[in-house]
CSV table of C-alpha atoms in Angstrom, one decimal:
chain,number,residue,atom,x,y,z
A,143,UNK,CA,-70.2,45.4,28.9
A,144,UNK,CA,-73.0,44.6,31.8
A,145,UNK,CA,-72.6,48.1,33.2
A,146,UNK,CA,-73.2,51.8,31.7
A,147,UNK,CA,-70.1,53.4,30.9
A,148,UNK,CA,-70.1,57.1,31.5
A,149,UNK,CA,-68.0,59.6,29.6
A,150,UNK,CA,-67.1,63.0,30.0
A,151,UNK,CA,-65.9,64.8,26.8
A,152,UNK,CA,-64.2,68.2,27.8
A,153,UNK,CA,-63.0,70.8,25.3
A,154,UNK,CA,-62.6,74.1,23.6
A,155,UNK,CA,-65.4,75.2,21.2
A,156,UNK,CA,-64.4,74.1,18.1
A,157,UNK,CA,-62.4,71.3,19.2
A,158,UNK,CA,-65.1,68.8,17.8
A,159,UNK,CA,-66.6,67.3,21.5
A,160,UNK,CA,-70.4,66.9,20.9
A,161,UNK,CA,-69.5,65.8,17.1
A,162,UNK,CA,-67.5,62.9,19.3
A,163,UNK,CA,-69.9,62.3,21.5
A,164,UNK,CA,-72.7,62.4,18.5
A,165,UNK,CA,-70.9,59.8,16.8
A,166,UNK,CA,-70.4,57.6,20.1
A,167,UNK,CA,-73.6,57.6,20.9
A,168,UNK,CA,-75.4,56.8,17.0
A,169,UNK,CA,-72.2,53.7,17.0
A,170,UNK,CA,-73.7,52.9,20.0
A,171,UNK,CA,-77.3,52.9,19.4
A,172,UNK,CA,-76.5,50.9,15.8
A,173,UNK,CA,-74.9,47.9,18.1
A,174,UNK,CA,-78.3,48.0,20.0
A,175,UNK,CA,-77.0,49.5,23.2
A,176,UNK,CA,-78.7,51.9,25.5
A,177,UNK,CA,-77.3,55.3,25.0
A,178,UNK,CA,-77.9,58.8,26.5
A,179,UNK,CA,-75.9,61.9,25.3
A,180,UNK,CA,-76.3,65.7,27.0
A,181,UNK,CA,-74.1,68.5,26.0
A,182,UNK,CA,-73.0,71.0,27.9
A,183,UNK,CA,-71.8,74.2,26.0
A,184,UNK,CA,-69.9,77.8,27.8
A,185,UNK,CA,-71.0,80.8,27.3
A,186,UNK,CA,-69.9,80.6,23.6
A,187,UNK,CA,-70.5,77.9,21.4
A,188,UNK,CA,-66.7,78.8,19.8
A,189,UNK,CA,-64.3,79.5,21.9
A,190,UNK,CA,-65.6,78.4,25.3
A,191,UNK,CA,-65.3,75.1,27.3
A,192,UNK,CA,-67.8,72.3,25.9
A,193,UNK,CA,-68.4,69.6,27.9
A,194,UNK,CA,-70.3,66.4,26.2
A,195,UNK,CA,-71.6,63.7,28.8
A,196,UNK,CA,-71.8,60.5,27.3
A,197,UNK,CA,-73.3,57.5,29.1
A,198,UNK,CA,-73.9,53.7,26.9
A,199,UNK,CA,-75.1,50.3,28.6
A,200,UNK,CA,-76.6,47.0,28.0
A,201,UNK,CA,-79.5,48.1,30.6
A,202,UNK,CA,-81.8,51.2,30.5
A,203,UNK,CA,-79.8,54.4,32.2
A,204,UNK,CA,-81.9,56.1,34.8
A,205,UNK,CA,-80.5,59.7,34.9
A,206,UNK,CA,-79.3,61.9,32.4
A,207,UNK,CA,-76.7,63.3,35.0
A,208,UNK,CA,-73.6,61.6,36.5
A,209,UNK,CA,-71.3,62.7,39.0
A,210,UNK,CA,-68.0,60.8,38.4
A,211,UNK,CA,-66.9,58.9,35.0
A,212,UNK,CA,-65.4,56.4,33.9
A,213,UNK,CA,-63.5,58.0,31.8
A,214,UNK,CA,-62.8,62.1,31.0
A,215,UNK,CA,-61.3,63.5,28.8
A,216,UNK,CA,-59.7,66.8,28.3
A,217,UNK,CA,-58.6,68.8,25.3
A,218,UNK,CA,-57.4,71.8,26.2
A,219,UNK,CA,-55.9,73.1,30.2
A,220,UNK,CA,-59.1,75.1,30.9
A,221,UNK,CA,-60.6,72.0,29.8
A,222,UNK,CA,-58.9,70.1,32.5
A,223,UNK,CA,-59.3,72.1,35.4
A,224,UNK,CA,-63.1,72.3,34.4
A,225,UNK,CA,-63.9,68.6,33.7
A,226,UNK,CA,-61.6,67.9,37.0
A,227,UNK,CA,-65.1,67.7,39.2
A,228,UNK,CA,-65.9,64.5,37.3
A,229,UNK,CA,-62.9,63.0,38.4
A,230,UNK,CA,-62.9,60.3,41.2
A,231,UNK,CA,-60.7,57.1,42.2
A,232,UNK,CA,-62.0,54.5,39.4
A,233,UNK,CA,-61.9,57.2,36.8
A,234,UNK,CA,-59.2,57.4,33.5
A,235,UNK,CA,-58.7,60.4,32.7
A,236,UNK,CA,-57.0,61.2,29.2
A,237,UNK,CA,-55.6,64.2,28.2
A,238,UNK,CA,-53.4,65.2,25.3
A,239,UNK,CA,-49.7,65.8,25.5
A,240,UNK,CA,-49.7,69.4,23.2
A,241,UNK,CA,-51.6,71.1,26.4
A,242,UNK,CA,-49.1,73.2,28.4
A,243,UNK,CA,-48.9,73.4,31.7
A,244,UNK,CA,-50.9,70.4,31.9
A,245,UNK,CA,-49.4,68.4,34.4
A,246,UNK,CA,-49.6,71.4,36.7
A,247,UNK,CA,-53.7,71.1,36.7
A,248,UNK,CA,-53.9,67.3,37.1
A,249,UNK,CA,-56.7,65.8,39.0
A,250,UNK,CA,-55.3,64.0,42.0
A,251,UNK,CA,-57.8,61.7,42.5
A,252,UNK,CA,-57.8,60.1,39.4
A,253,UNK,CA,-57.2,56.2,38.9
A,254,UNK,CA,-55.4,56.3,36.0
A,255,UNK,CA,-54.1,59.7,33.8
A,256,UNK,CA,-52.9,59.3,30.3
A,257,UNK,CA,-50.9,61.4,28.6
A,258,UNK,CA,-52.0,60.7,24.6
A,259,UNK,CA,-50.2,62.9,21.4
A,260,UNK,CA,-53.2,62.7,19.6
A,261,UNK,CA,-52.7,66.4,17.6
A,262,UNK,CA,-48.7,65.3,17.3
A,263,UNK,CA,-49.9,62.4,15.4
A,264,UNK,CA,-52.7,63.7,13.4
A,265,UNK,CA,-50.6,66.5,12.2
A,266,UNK,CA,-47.9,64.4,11.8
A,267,UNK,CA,-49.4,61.6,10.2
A,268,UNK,CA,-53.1,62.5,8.7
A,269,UNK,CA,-54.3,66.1,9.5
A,270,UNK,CA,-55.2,68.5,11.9
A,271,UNK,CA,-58.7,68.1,11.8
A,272,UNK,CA,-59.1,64.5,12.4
A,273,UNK,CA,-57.5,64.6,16.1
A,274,UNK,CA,-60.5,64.9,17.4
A,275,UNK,CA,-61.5,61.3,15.7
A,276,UNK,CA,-58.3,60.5,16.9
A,277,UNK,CA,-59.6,61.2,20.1
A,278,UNK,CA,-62.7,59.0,19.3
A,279,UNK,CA,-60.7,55.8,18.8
A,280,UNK,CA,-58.9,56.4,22.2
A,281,UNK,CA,-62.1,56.5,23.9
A,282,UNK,CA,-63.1,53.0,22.4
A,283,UNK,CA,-59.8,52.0,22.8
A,284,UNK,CA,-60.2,52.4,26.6
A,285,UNK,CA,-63.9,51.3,26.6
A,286,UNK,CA,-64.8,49.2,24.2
A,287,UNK,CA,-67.9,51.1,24.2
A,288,UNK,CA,-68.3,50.2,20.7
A,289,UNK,CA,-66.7,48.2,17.9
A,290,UNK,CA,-64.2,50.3,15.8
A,291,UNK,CA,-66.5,48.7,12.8
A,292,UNK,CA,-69.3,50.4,14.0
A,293,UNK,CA,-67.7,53.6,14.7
A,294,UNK,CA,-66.6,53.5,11.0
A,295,UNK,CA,-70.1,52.9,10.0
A,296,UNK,CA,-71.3,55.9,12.1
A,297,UNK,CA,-68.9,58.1,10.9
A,298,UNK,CA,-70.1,57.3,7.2
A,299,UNK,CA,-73.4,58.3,8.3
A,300,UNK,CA,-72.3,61.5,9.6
A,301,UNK,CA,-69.5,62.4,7.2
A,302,UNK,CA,-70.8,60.1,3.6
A,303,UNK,CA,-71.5,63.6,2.0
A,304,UNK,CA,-68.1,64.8,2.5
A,305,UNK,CA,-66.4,61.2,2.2
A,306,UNK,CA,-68.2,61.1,-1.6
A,307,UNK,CA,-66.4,64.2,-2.4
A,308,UNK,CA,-63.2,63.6,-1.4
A,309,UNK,CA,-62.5,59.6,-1.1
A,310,UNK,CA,-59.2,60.1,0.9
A,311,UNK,CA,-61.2,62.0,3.6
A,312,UNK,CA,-62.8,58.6,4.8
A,313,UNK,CA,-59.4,56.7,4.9
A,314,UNK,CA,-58.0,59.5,6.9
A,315,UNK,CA,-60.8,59.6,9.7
A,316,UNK,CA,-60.9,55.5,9.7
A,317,UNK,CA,-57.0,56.2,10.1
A,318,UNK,CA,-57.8,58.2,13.0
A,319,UNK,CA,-60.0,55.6,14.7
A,320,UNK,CA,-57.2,53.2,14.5
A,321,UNK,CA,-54.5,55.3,15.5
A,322,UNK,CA,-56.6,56.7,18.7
A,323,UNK,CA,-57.6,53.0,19.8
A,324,UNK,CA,-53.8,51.8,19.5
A,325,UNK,CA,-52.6,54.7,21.4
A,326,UNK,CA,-54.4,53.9,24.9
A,327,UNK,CA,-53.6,50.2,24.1
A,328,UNK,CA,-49.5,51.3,24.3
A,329,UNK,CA,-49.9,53.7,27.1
């Protein structure tokens, strides 16, 4: 990865974005990689659109800003029409299938849209909690931003407290990880 990847994380409060983009970012950082992270919260902090802007490179960045990603993605339909302005011809943008309406609200101009059932599967299959970690593995899935390894490893740093308490907690989220990379990899 020669370049800086730049991601746009786009969601309702709540949803879990900045933890995401947290995590990304400290993974990141741990492989010895050049990382910037800038949230952008609505009016709320629950309940409005948060956007998390996430850029990682072998070289230094030079802004904090961006105007088009690489890749965006949206959680939610205000979500999409908001984080649509990041959008342009090279970008993927990712967007899960629960949203209705959502293909109504596309971007356009997008390279490359996938649709991903990342709440189907974590309700399905883990809980509904971890979709947003499921959401994390998608985004290395498409990037390779990071190494699912040390994603893991920055998720125990984040979550070890909790993971101590309740063991099954950690297999669920490194669950996640795996199920969110292998998603983008089929679609």
């Amino acid at each position: 990865m020669g370049k800086v990847v730049r991601i746009a994380l786009a969601g309702e409060g709540g949803q879990g974005v900045q933890s995401i983009a947290e995590i990304l970012t400290e993974a990141a950082f741990s492989e010895g990689k050049e990382t910037l992270y800038c949230p952008n919260f609505g009016l709320e902090q629950r309940g409005g659109v948060s956007i998390a802007f996430v850029q990682i490179g072998e070289e230094r960045i030079g802004s904090p800003k961006f105007k088009t990603g690489d890749i965006v993605i949206a959680l939610s339909g205000r979500a999409i029409r908001r984080a649509q302005q990041y959008v342009g011809p090279e970008t993927i943008f990712v967007y899960d299938t629960s949203i209705e309406g959502a293909e109504k609200c596309l971007p356009e101009n997008a390279g490359r849209i996938m649709a991903i059932p990342a709440i189907q599967r974590s309700r399905e299959e883990l809980h509904p909690r971890v979709f947003n970690i499921v959401i994390m593995g998608a985004v290395i899935g498409a990037t390779h931003v990071v190494t699912i390894e040390q994603a893991k490893e920055a998720l125990e740093a984040k979550l070890g407290g909790k993971f101590k308490q309740n063991p099954a907690l950690r297999e669920m989220n490194f669950k996640a990880l795996e199920i969110g990379a292998e998603m983008v990899k089929t679609n």
